[in-house]
Tab-separated table of C-alpha atoms in Angstrom:
chain	number	residue	atom	x	y	z
A	40	MET	CA	23.789	15.798	-7.640
A	41	ARG	CA	21.467	14.359	-4.726
A	42	ARG	CA	21.764	10.590	-3.907
A	43	LEU	CA	17.999	8.542	-3.733
A	44	TYR	CA	20.113	6.401	-1.062
A	45	GLY	CA	22.026	6.894	2.784
A	46	PRO	CA	20.573	8.671	5.471
A	47	GLU	CA	19.051	11.538	4.383
A	48	ALA	CA	16.943	9.677	1.726
A	49	GLU	CA	15.741	6.526	4.805
A	50	ASN	CA	14.947	9.845	7.092
A	51	ASP	CA	13.519	12.502	4.737
A	52	PRO	CA	12.258	11.575	1.612
A	53	MET	CA	9.807	13.949	0.880
A	54	GLY	CA	12.592	17.075	1.938
A	55	LEU	CA	14.287	15.406	-0.825
A	56	TYR	CA	12.389	15.686	-3.346
A	57	GLU	CA	11.823	19.268	-2.287
A	58	LYS	CA	15.163	19.840	-2.391
A	59	LEU	CA	15.401	18.261	-5.558
A	60	ARG	CA	12.406	20.330	-6.907
A	61	ALA	CA	13.944	23.515	-5.997
A	62	GLU	CA	17.610	22.708	-7.389
A	63	HIS	CA	16.490	21.686	-10.308
A	64	GLY	CA	12.626	21.884	-11.448
A	65	SER	CA	10.717	18.849	-12.055
A	66	VAL	CA	13.515	16.473	-13.227
A	67	ALA	CA	16.281	16.321	-11.654
A	68	PRO	CA	19.139	13.818	-11.579
A	69	VAL	CA	19.790	11.623	-9.069
A	70	LEU	CA	22.509	8.443	-8.261
A	71	LEU	CA	21.074	5.454	-7.504
A	72	GLN	CA	23.524	3.190	-5.275
A	73	GLY	CA	26.849	3.050	-6.081
A	74	ASP	CA	26.410	6.387	-7.534
A	75	VAL	CA	25.004	5.148	-10.821
A	76	PRO	CA	23.277	8.378	-12.396
A	77	ALA	CA	19.275	8.621	-12.701
A	78	TRP	CA	16.864	11.402	-13.120
A	79	LEU	CA	14.193	12.159	-10.722
A	80	VAL	CA	10.734	13.390	-12.165
A	81	LEU	CA	9.112	15.334	-9.782
A	82	GLY	CA	6.647	16.820	-11.566
A	83	HIS	CA	2.758	15.163	-11.777
A	84	GLY	CA	2.247	15.920	-15.014
A	85	GLU	CA	5.806	15.651	-16.784
A	86	ASN	CA	5.301	11.872	-15.057
A	87	LEU	CA	1.650	11.221	-16.550
A	88	HIS	CA	3.938	11.773	-19.725
A	89	MET	CA	6.626	9.938	-18.995
A	90	THR	CA	4.854	6.827	-18.216
A	91	ARG	CA	1.690	7.534	-21.172
A	92	THR	CA	4.431	7.765	-23.865
A	93	PRO	CA	6.523	3.986	-24.245
A	94	SER	CA	7.100	5.947	-27.500
A	95	GLN	CA	9.826	8.391	-25.748
A	96	PHE	CA	10.238	6.359	-22.332
A	97	SER	CA	9.980	2.428	-22.962
A	98	ARG	CA	9.750	-0.148	-19.563
A	99	ASP	CA	12.917	-2.915	-21.414
A	100	SER	CA	15.695	-2.246	-19.186
A	101	ARG	CA	18.387	-3.503	-21.947
A	102	ARG	CA	17.936	-0.258	-23.308
A	103	TRP	CA	20.011	1.080	-19.831
A	104	ARG	CA	23.829	2.318	-21.419
A	105	ALA	CA	24.298	1.713	-16.945
A	106	LEU	CA	24.461	-1.970	-18.767
A	107	HIS	CA	26.541	-1.577	-21.298
A	108	ASP	CA	29.198	0.260	-19.553
A	109	GLY	CA	29.652	-1.604	-16.290
A	110	THR	CA	27.939	1.311	-14.128
A	111	ALA	CA	25.069	-1.326	-13.232
A	112	PRO	CA	27.066	-4.822	-13.064
A	113	PRO	CA	24.422	-7.960	-12.566
A	114	ASP	CA	25.305	-7.830	-8.637
A	115	HIS	CA	24.367	-4.391	-8.385
A	116	PRO	CA	21.494	-4.377	-5.422
A	117	LEU	CA	18.844	-3.067	-7.489
A	118	ALA	CA	19.326	-6.023	-10.103
A	119	PRO	CA	15.915	-7.513	-8.740
A	120	VAL	CA	14.290	-4.663	-10.194
A	121	PHE	CA	15.518	-3.433	-13.559
A	122	THR	CA	17.504	-6.459	-14.660
A	123	TRP	CA	14.812	-7.722	-17.688
A	124	GLN	CA	12.868	-11.035	-16.755
A	125	PRO	CA	10.282	-12.118	-20.073
A	126	ILE	CA	6.940	-10.066	-17.397
A	127	CYS	CA	4.842	-7.869	-18.507
A	128	VAL	CA	6.482	-4.615	-16.764
A	129	PHE	CA	10.601	-5.204	-18.573
A	130	ALA	CA	8.309	-5.031	-22.395
A	131	ASP	CA	6.153	-3.008	-24.534
A	132	GLY	CA	3.822	-3.149	-27.301
A	133	ALA	CA	2.473	-6.673	-28.787
A	134	ASP	CA	4.915	-8.000	-26.084
A	135	HIS	CA	3.423	-5.736	-23.853
A	136	LYS	CA	-0.197	-6.717	-24.628
A	137	ARG	CA	0.166	-10.407	-24.369
A	138	LEU	CA	1.968	-10.558	-21.457
A	139	ARG	CA	-0.262	-7.492	-19.588
A	140	GLY	CA	-3.458	-9.728	-21.042
A	141	ALA	CA	-2.726	-12.897	-19.059
A	142	VAL	CA	-2.079	-11.044	-15.826
A	143	THR	CA	-6.013	-8.601	-16.436
A	144	ASP	CA	-8.058	-11.450	-18.132
A	145	SER	CA	-6.441	-13.675	-14.994
A	146	ILE	CA	-7.594	-10.924	-12.080
A	147	ALA	CA	-10.870	-10.699	-14.159
A	148	ARG	CA	-11.355	-14.555	-13.157
A	149	ILE	CA	-10.602	-13.601	-9.289
A	150	ASP	CA	-14.112	-13.383	-7.117
A	151	HIS	CA	-13.807	-10.636	-5.208
A	152	ARG	CA	-17.027	-11.799	-2.356
A	153	GLY	CA	-14.341	-14.422	-1.082
A	154	VAL	CA	-11.643	-12.406	-1.237
A	155	ARG	CA	-12.816	-10.132	0.775
A	156	ARG	CA	-14.509	-13.236	2.807
A	157	TYR	CA	-10.453	-14.442	3.125
A	158	ILE	CA	-9.808	-10.767	4.390
A	159	ASN	CA	-11.457	-10.700	7.395
A	160	ARG	CA	-11.164	-14.670	8.183
A	161	TYR	CA	-7.133	-14.031	8.623
A	162	SER	CA	-7.762	-9.978	9.892
A	163	ASN	CA	-9.642	-11.933	12.240
A	164	ARG	CA	-7.353	-14.762	12.750
A	165	LEU	CA	-4.151	-12.730	13.476
A	166	VAL	CA	-6.242	-10.646	16.065
A	167	ASN	CA	-6.917	-13.129	18.489
A	168	ASP	CA	-2.765	-13.496	17.806
A	169	PHE	CA	-2.863	-10.147	20.115
A	170	CYS	CA	-5.668	-9.450	21.790
A	171	ARG	CA	-5.471	-10.797	25.043
A	172	ASP	CA	-2.696	-9.024	25.310
A	173	GLY	CA	-3.738	-5.170	25.738
A	174	THR	CA	-0.812	-4.438	23.404
A	175	THR	CA	0.847	-4.826	19.821
A	176	ASP	CA	2.934	-4.257	16.778
A	177	LEU	CA	0.391	-3.406	14.440
A	178	VAL	CA	2.395	-3.336	11.603
A	179	GLY	CA	4.761	-6.826	12.336
A	180	ARG	CA	1.499	-8.790	13.505
A	181	PHE	CA	-0.807	-6.929	11.045
A	182	ALA	CA	-0.461	-4.972	8.140
A	183	GLU	CA	3.224	-7.045	7.452
A	184	HIS	CA	0.849	-10.538	6.980
A	185	LEU	CA	-2.399	-10.171	6.373
A	186	PRO	CA	-1.372	-9.173	2.411
A	187	MET	CA	0.796	-11.929	2.474
A	188	MET	CA	-1.789	-14.480	3.725
A	189	VAL	CA	-4.642	-13.093	1.429
A	190	MET	CA	-2.239	-13.398	-1.863
A	191	ALA	CA	-1.083	-16.501	-1.574
A	192	GLN	CA	-4.159	-17.623	-1.080
A	193	ILE	CA	-5.084	-15.929	-4.519
A	194	ILE	CA	-2.093	-16.842	-5.973
A	195	GLY	CA	-2.961	-20.875	-4.827
A	196	MET	CA	-0.049	-21.299	-2.301
A	197	PRO	CA	-1.951	-20.696	1.078
A	198	GLU	CA	0.940	-23.570	2.717
A	199	GLU	CA	4.205	-21.170	1.264
A	200	TYR	CA	3.004	-18.634	3.375
A	201	ASN	CA	5.484	-18.298	6.580
A	202	GLU	CA	7.366	-15.702	7.889
A	203	ARG	CA	10.556	-16.596	5.978
A	204	LEU	CA	8.250	-16.031	2.678
A	205	VAL	CA	7.192	-12.122	4.178
A	206	GLN	CA	10.793	-11.062	5.484
A	207	ALA	CA	12.107	-12.408	1.838
A	208	ALA	CA	9.029	-10.101	-0.196
A	209	ARG	CA	10.049	-7.458	1.666
A	210	ASP	CA	13.668	-7.530	1.066
A	211	MET	CA	13.983	-7.912	-2.446
A	212	ILE	CA	13.479	-4.607	-3.380
A	213	LYS	CA	15.101	-2.667	-0.639
A	214	GLY	CA	18.532	-2.645	-1.763
A	215	THR	CA	20.165	-4.189	0.032
A	216	GLU	CA	22.960	-6.316	0.043
A	217	THR	CA	20.639	-9.951	0.723
A	218	ALA	CA	18.035	-8.589	-1.695
A	219	ASN	CA	19.073	-11.290	-4.772
A	220	GLU	CA	19.375	-14.037	-1.598
A	221	SER	CA	15.258	-12.815	-1.131
A	222	ASN	CA	14.701	-13.069	-4.917
A	223	ALA	CA	15.569	-16.607	-5.319
A	224	TYR	CA	13.971	-17.177	-2.098
A	225	VAL	CA	10.427	-16.087	-3.377
A	226	MET	CA	11.416	-17.171	-7.502
A	227	ALA	CA	11.693	-21.315	-5.552
A	228	ALA	CA	8.713	-21.086	-3.884
A	229	LEU	CA	6.486	-19.725	-6.857
A	230	ILE	CA	8.723	-22.722	-9.737
A	231	ARG	CA	7.673	-24.947	-7.578
A	232	LEU	CA	3.841	-23.902	-7.832
A	233	VAL	CA	4.112	-23.730	-11.605
A	234	LYS	CA	5.078	-27.373	-11.587
A	235	ARG	CA	2.690	-27.915	-9.762
A	236	ARG	CA	-0.324	-26.449	-11.541
A	237	ARG	CA	0.964	-28.269	-14.802
A	238	ALA	CA	0.444	-31.515	-12.783
A	239	ALA	CA	-3.027	-30.563	-10.966
A	240	PRO	CA	-4.579	-27.640	-12.520
A	241	GLU	CA	-6.992	-25.677	-9.509
A	242	GLU	CA	-8.532	-22.938	-9.296
A	243	ASP	CA	-6.987	-20.567	-8.709
A	244	PHE	CA	-4.224	-17.530	-10.775
A	245	ALA	CA	-1.235	-19.868	-10.890
A	246	THR	CA	-3.655	-22.010	-12.873
A	247	TRP	CA	-5.111	-18.989	-14.402
A	248	LEU	CA	-2.079	-18.057	-16.151
A	249	VAL	CA	-1.068	-21.738	-16.750
A	250	GLU	CA	-3.582	-22.702	-18.901
A	251	HIS	CA	-4.187	-18.439	-20.400
A	252	GLU	CA	-4.230	-18.361	-24.307
A	253	ALA	CA	-1.242	-16.989	-24.457
A	254	GLY	CA	0.812	-19.825	-24.496
A	255	LEU	CA	3.147	-18.810	-21.473
A	256	THR	CA	5.860	-20.199	-20.533
A	257	ASP	CA	7.035	-21.856	-17.411
A	258	ASP	CA	9.720	-19.192	-16.698
A	259	GLU	CA	6.822	-16.641	-18.005
A	260	VAL	CA	4.267	-18.193	-15.609
A	261	GLY	CA	6.883	-18.124	-13.003
A	262	GLN	CA	8.145	-13.950	-13.251
A	263	HIS	CA	4.231	-12.994	-13.422
A	264	LEU	CA	3.559	-15.219	-10.382
A	265	ARG	CA	6.173	-12.731	-8.475
A	266	LEU	CA	5.630	-9.853	-9.892
A	267	VAL	CA	1.951	-9.550	-8.773
A	268	LEU	CA	2.864	-11.152	-4.949
A	269	ILE	CA	5.529	-8.734	-4.815
A	270	ALA	CA	3.901	-5.298	-5.265
A	271	ALA	CA	0.754	-6.448	-4.266
A	272	TYR	CA	1.966	-7.376	-1.381
A	273	GLU	CA	4.423	-4.332	-0.671
A	274	THR	CA	1.553	-1.752	-1.722
A	275	THR	CA	-0.891	-3.062	0.258
A	276	ALA	CA	1.556	-3.485	3.403
A	277	ASN	CA	2.991	-0.116	2.940
A	278	LEU	CA	-0.737	1.133	2.959
A	279	ILE	CA	-2.238	-0.571	6.253
A	280	ALA	CA	0.541	0.474	7.842
A	281	ASN	CA	0.228	4.389	6.079
A	282	VAL	CA	-3.895	5.207	6.328
A	283	LEU	CA	-3.852	2.447	9.847
A	284	ARG	CA	-0.993	5.510	11.585
A	285	MET	CA	-3.278	8.662	9.846
A	286	VAL	CA	-6.431	7.067	12.014
A	287	LEU	CA	-4.199	7.084	15.249
A	288	THR	CA	-2.411	10.406	14.826
A	289	ASP	CA	-3.990	12.696	12.532
A	290	PRO	CA	-7.220	14.546	14.465
A	291	ARG	CA	-8.649	15.949	10.784
A	292	PHE	CA	-9.052	12.696	9.544
A	293	ARG	CA	-9.641	10.641	13.116
A	294	ALA	CA	-12.278	12.961	13.587
A	295	GLN	CA	-14.115	13.044	9.608
A	296	LEU	CA	-13.854	9.131	10.152
A	297	SER	CA	-15.281	9.041	13.794
A	298	GLY	CA	-18.122	11.744	11.897
A	299	GLY	CA	-19.138	9.493	9.005
A	300	HIS	CA	-17.649	12.432	6.905
A	301	MET	CA	-15.271	9.991	5.371
A	302	THR	CA	-15.858	6.474	4.458
A	303	LEU	CA	-13.066	4.140	4.896
A	304	PRO	CA	-12.677	4.106	1.406
A	305	GLU	CA	-12.990	7.198	0.940
A	306	ALA	CA	-9.523	6.965	3.841
A	307	VAL	CA	-7.514	4.485	2.240
A	308	GLU	CA	-7.821	6.974	-1.113
A	309	GLN	CA	-6.932	10.329	0.612
A	310	THR	CA	-3.619	7.683	2.555
A	311	LEU	CA	-2.410	7.418	-1.126
A	312	TRP	CA	-2.529	10.586	-1.793
A	313	ASP	CA	-0.514	12.218	1.364
A	314	GLU	CA	1.300	8.233	1.827
A	315	PRO	CA	1.724	6.593	-1.261
A	316	PRO	CA	2.667	2.773	-0.142
A	317	PHE	CA	6.304	3.414	-2.857
A	318	THR	CA	7.516	6.292	-2.897
A	319	THR	CA	8.786	6.065	-7.284
A	320	ILE	CA	8.850	3.648	-9.425
A	321	PHE	CA	11.833	2.156	-10.963
A	322	GLY	CA	12.188	2.654	-13.754
A	323	ARG	CA	12.102	3.764	-17.563
A	324	TRP	CA	14.931	4.227	-19.880
A	325	ALA	CA	14.621	6.688	-22.750
A	326	VAL	CA	14.196	5.481	-25.750
A	327	GLY	CA	15.736	8.115	-28.345
A	328	ASP	CA	17.456	11.744	-27.546
A	329	THR	CA	15.293	13.478	-25.815
A	330	GLU	CA	13.386	16.830	-23.491
A	331	LEU	CA	11.395	16.197	-20.119
A	332	GLY	CA	11.193	19.074	-17.878
A	333	GLY	CA	13.342	21.322	-19.685
A	334	GLN	CA	16.035	18.874	-18.592
A	335	ARG	CA	18.150	16.829	-22.161
A	336	ILE	CA	17.570	13.399	-21.462
A	337	LYS	CA	19.931	11.319	-23.302
A	338	ALA	CA	19.493	7.949	-24.983
A	339	GLY	CA	19.367	5.253	-22.189
A	340	ASP	CA	19.392	7.165	-19.706
A	341	ALA	CA	17.143	5.542	-16.955
A	342	LEU	CA	14.007	8.090	-15.380
A	343	ILE	CA	12.505	7.173	-11.930
A	344	VAL	CA	8.455	7.414	-11.208
A	345	GLY	CA	8.580	9.860	-8.438
A	346	ILE	CA	5.393	8.991	-6.894
A	347	ALA	CA	4.914	11.479	-3.265
A	348	ALA	CA	6.757	13.653	-5.087
A	349	ALA	CA	4.684	14.250	-7.592
A	350	ASN	CA	1.231	13.679	-5.501
A	351	VAL	CA	2.421	16.709	-3.971
A	352	ASP	CA	2.904	18.580	-6.868
A	353	PRO	CA	2.133	22.236	-6.074
A	354	VAL	CA	1.137	22.347	-9.388
A	355	VAL	CA	-1.778	20.361	-8.925
A	356	ARG	CA	-2.677	20.390	-5.086
A	357	PRO	CA	-1.597	23.823	-4.160
A	358	ASP	CA	-3.561	23.617	-0.839
A	359	LEU	CA	-1.791	20.095	1.107
A	360	HIS	CA	-4.309	20.276	3.466
A	361	ALA	CA	-7.227	20.305	1.450
A	362	HIS	CA	-8.893	17.308	0.920
A	363	MET	CA	-9.192	14.675	-1.911
A	364	GLN	CA	-12.343	12.704	-1.332
A	365	GLY	CA	-13.340	10.951	-4.745
A	366	ASN	CA	-10.333	12.397	-6.538
A	367	ARG	CA	-8.023	9.264	-8.170
A	368	ALA	CA	-5.839	11.544	-10.137
A	369	HIS	CA	-2.807	10.272	-7.482
A	370	LEU	CA	0.688	8.255	-8.736
A	371	ALA	CA	-0.313	5.344	-6.044
A	372	PHE	CA	0.052	2.798	-9.166
A	373	SER	CA	1.335	4.635	-11.456
A	374	GLY	CA	-0.316	5.563	-14.895
A	375	GLY	CA	-0.117	4.480	-18.411
A	376	PRO	CA	-0.385	0.914	-20.062
A	377	HIS	CA	2.160	-0.312	-16.819
A	378	GLU	CA	-0.567	1.250	-13.933
A	379	CYS	CA	-1.102	-1.152	-11.569
A	380	PRO	CA	-4.299	-4.397	-12.919
A	381	GLY	CA	-4.586	-5.923	-9.688
A	382	GLN	CA	-4.892	-2.243	-7.499
A	383	ASP	CA	-8.879	-3.286	-6.267
A	384	ILE	CA	-7.572	-6.062	-4.641
A	385	GLY	CA	-5.043	-4.249	-2.902
A	386	ARG	CA	-7.859	-1.242	-1.918
A	387	ALA	CA	-9.580	-4.458	-0.352
A	388	ILE	CA	-7.494	-5.555	1.083
A	389	ALA	CA	-6.617	-2.837	3.619
A	390	ASP	CA	-10.087	-1.136	4.347
A	391	THR	CA	-11.338	-4.473	4.535
A	392	GLY	CA	-8.770	-5.920	6.881
A	393	ILE	CA	-8.530	-1.872	8.566
A	394	ASP	CA	-11.945	-2.495	8.649
A	395	ALA	CA	-12.178	-5.802	11.082
A	396	LEU	CA	-9.335	-4.876	12.411
A	397	LEU	CA	-11.126	-2.109	13.742
A	398	MET	CA	-14.540	-3.697	14.642
A	399	ARG	CA	-12.350	-5.879	16.679
A	400	LEU	CA	-10.424	-3.099	18.680
A	401	PRO	CA	-13.046	-0.020	18.551
A	402	ASP	CA	-10.557	1.249	21.509
A	403	LEU	CA	-7.004	1.720	20.475
A	404	GLN	CA	-4.662	4.600	21.518
A	405	LEU	CA	-0.946	4.811	20.025
A	406	ALA	CA	1.042	3.493	22.594
A	407	VAL	CA	4.791	6.682	21.729
A	408	ASP	CA	4.641	10.146	20.668
A	409	GLU	CA	4.207	10.253	17.436
A	410	ARG	CA	6.979	11.747	17.165
A	411	GLU	CA	8.914	8.373	18.273
A	412	LEU	CA	7.968	6.335	15.222
A	413	ARG	CA	10.747	5.387	12.893
A	414	TYR	CA	10.543	4.924	9.476
A	415	SER	CA	13.387	2.998	6.614
A	416	GLY	CA	13.975	4.066	3.770
A	417	ALA	CA	14.480	2.301	0.604
A	418	LEU	CA	14.635	3.896	-2.971
A	419	MET	CA	10.914	2.380	-3.835
A	420	SER	CA	9.843	3.202	-0.423
A	421	HIS	CA	9.479	4.977	3.330
A	422	GLN	CA	8.230	2.220	4.891
A	423	LEU	CA	6.545	2.395	9.148
A	424	ARG	CA	8.452	-0.318	11.181
A	425	GLU	CA	6.542	-0.465	14.002
A	426	LEU	CA	3.795	0.771	15.811
A	427	PRO	CA	2.994	0.635	18.230
A	428	VAL	CA	-0.958	0.622	20.618
A	429	THR	CA	-2.658	-0.271	23.353
A	430	PHE	CA	-6.144	-1.084	23.926
A	431	ALA	CA	-8.534	-2.812	26.479
A	432	PRO	CA	-7.938	-6.939	26.411
A	433	ARG	CA	-10.359	-8.791	24.989
A	434	PRO	CA	-11.035	-12.838	24.101
A	435	PRO	CA	-10.733	-14.383	20.794
A	436	GLN	CA	-13.463	-15.235	18.092
A	437	ASP	CA	-14.598	-17.609	16.311
A	438	VAL	CA	-12.695	-17.285	12.756
A	439	THR	CA	-14.746	-19.721	10.370
A	440	GLY	CA	-17.221	-17.150	10.854
A	441	PRO	CA	-17.288	-13.131	9.342
A	442	PRO	CA	-16.128	-10.258	11.838
A	443	SER	CA	-18.261	-9.080	14.765
A	444	PRO	CA	-17.879	-6.445	16.957
A	445	THR	CA	-17.420	-7.301	20.478
A	446	THR	CA	-20.965	-7.489	21.806
A	447	ALA	CA	-19.582	-5.958	25.500
A	448	VAL	CA	-19.192	-2.645	23.412
A	449	PRO	CA	-22.596	-0.991	22.946
A	450	ARG	CA	-21.809	0.752	19.122
A	451	PRO	CA	-23.199	1.585	16.003
A	452	ARG	CA	-19.964	0.997	13.927
A	453	TRP	CA	-16.437	1.161	15.248
A	454	GLN	CA	-14.437	3.978	16.964
A	455	VAL	CA	-11.325	4.594	16.842
A	456	ASP	CA	-10.092	6.271	20.511
A	457	SER	CA	-7.005	7.968	20.548
A	458	PRO	CA	-4.898	10.097	22.937
A	459	PRO	CA	-6.106	14.481	22.196
A	460	PRO	CA	-3.754	16.636	20.728
A	461	PRO	CA	-2.929	19.622	23.456
A	462	PRO	CA	-5.136	21.549	24.885
A	463	ALA	CA	-4.881	25.225	22.711
A	464	PRO	CA	-3.398	27.938	24.275
A	465	ALA	CA	-6.098	30.386	25.701
A	466	GLY	CA	-7.754	32.452	23.856
A	467	SER	CA	-6.869	30.740	20.415
A	468	VAL	CA	-9.804	29.000	17.429
A	469	PRO	CA	-9.692	25.728	16.812
A	470	PRO	CA	-8.734	25.146	13.194
A	471	GLU	CA	-11.914	24.687	10.927
A	472	GLY	CA	-12.704	20.562	10.814
A	473	ALA	CA	-10.052	19.604	14.630
A	474	ALA	CA	-11.026	17.385	16.214
A	475	GLY	CA	-11.107	19.583	18.484
A	476	ALA	CA	-14.236	21.411	17.382
A	477	GLU	CA	-15.970	18.452	17.430
A	478	ARG	CA	-16.171	18.679	21.286
A	479	ALA	CA	-17.156	22.250	21.481
A	480	PRO	CA	-20.097	21.981	23.921
A	481	ALA	CA	-23.684	21.115	22.866
A	482	THR	CA	-24.737	24.979	24.188
A	483	ALA	CA	-22.522	26.306	21.520
A	484	THR	CA	-25.246	25.726	18.224
A	485	ALA	CA	-28.862	24.920	17.801
A	486	THR	CA	-27.227	21.501	16.043
A	487	ALA	CA	-24.678	20.725	17.650
A	488	ALA	CA	-25.113	16.753	16.805
A	489	PRO	CA	-26.374	14.074	19.967
A	490	THR	CA	-23.693	11.823	22.157
A	491	VAL	CA	-23.618	8.259	23.206
A	492	THR	CA	-21.244	6.432	25.247
A	493	ALA	CA	-19.353	3.637	24.277
A	494	THR	CA	-18.430	2.027	27.534
A	495	ALA	CA	-15.500	-0.665	27.840
A	496	PRO	CA	-15.710	-4.269	28.163
A	497	ASP	CA	-13.451	-3.493	32.153
A	498	ALA	CA	-13.654	-0.495	33.139
A	499	THR	CA	-10.273	-0.346	35.215
A	500	ALA	CA	-8.586	-0.914	31.325
A	501	ALA	CA	-10.439	1.510	29.209
A	502	PRO	CA	-12.102	4.920	29.970
A	503	ALA	CA	-15.580	5.891	28.805
A	504	VAL	CA	-15.716	7.698	25.738
A	505	SER	CA	-17.917	9.517	24.063
A	506	ILE	CA	-18.515	9.288	20.366
A	507	PRO	CA	-20.607	11.610	17.672
A	508	ALA	CA	-24.033	9.163	17.127
A	509	GLN	CA	-23.778	7.756	14.069
A	510	ARG	CA	-27.471	7.530	12.748
A	511	THR	CA	-31.109	6.771	15.227
A	512	GLY	CA	-34.071	4.471	14.154
A	513	ALA	CA	-33.988	1.349	13.723
A	514	ALA	CA	-34.497	0.887	9.904
A	515	PRO	CA	-31.831	3.022	8.801
A	516	ARG	CA	-29.464	1.373	11.190
A	517	ARG	CA	-30.632	-1.669	9.976
A	518	ALA	CA	-30.455	-0.878	6.031
A	519	TRP	CA	-26.615	0.073	6.911
A	520	GLN	CA	-25.676	-2.671	8.683
A	521	ALA	CA	-27.377	-5.416	5.161
A	522	LEU	CA	-25.159	-1.984	3.391
A	523	SER	CA	-22.546	-3.837	5.730
A	524	ARG	CA	-22.567	-6.825	4.870
A	525	TRP	CA	-23.238	-6.690	1.419
A	526	TRP	CA	-19.450	-4.440	1.546
A	527	LYS	CA	-17.684	-7.027	2.960
A	528	GLY	CA	-18.921	-10.653	1.221
A	529	ASP	CA	-20.681	-11.947	4.151
């Protein structure tokens, strides 16, 4: 049986999934840390069946046979992920309905327009920290911090935001030796918050959970706050990094965004198909002996939702290069009664934050060859370690108001400027949709799109770039600017 940890799983998880699919089909036996056996579900349909049938595949980890025979001890590196807690993700039936109802009702009270204002403000604050430098790491200085800043504000503990909280949140689900210590640090901060809100309620997510008619105990409130904080943070941090990487490295992706053929929310959705923030979710536990994907599953067996593998299942996606715009059938947020209830908040943080970043720094370029990018692997995610970029240095902006494009860069909207791909061999034809297609001479067709030129503030720092014209005419431009302001909540 192949391991879901170690060098192979960390360096090339998608390659490992395809090996397992070829060897075992849609459901494969695997080993977790400590060589604890489990089943990885690879098929899209099999994952949907598993997540939608709690009567067969429960979320109650106390059913796990490995817990009873000592194979998975309490100090196992994945203990923060699988240890049963009084929260909705480990409950089924009436208990799940009561606990999840408290979470979904509280999420429904979040002011989305207000949240987008916070996202804009925090995004610009982060950009201000490095905009003078002309270079930065978009993972370590943007993607890792923006979701935690926003979620700490939503939950009601902005004063707890610091580097230690960010790193503890990333560490606690990786199955590392320090995961349990990181979990304890996060929980201590959340329990302090619960006690404060019992004594002094405010208009925030923690107060809404404390006061919900479900009557949650302090422990239940604290555990659900941890669930919402970590799930939203880890998912969104990875999503932001993955979208930015695709914008900077994929010519087709960049060309579609630049040419107006894809909106930023559509780019986020495409990334959820191709580079989901969670590669897997652990776990489900078999209620009784059953069969799934041709495998005989025994009562008490552990199963893993294979998100990334299901998203490229050839049964539902035979052409991996086909764009999935408008299609939300991916499993990036799982499925069934335990599907992520806060996924729209994650989408809002990603598309609003990335838009604010690109408005401020429209000339971002990847500072290294794409092949030099490095990842760190874990059971549940495949994280981009760094995303080094360069850009023309700019002065900070006032972060109390809405973001605005740099006035010295005349442009209809933001435009990403990354190095073009190497020239094609003589006589070759560029692939359909490639970036080279939009650089074809204007004489090639009578309907070729006109171009406009955007010049960087310092002509010596960044050359002028030719970008496709977006729209002409004052009225349409004003209409789109108004729509943009409405979308950001300004």
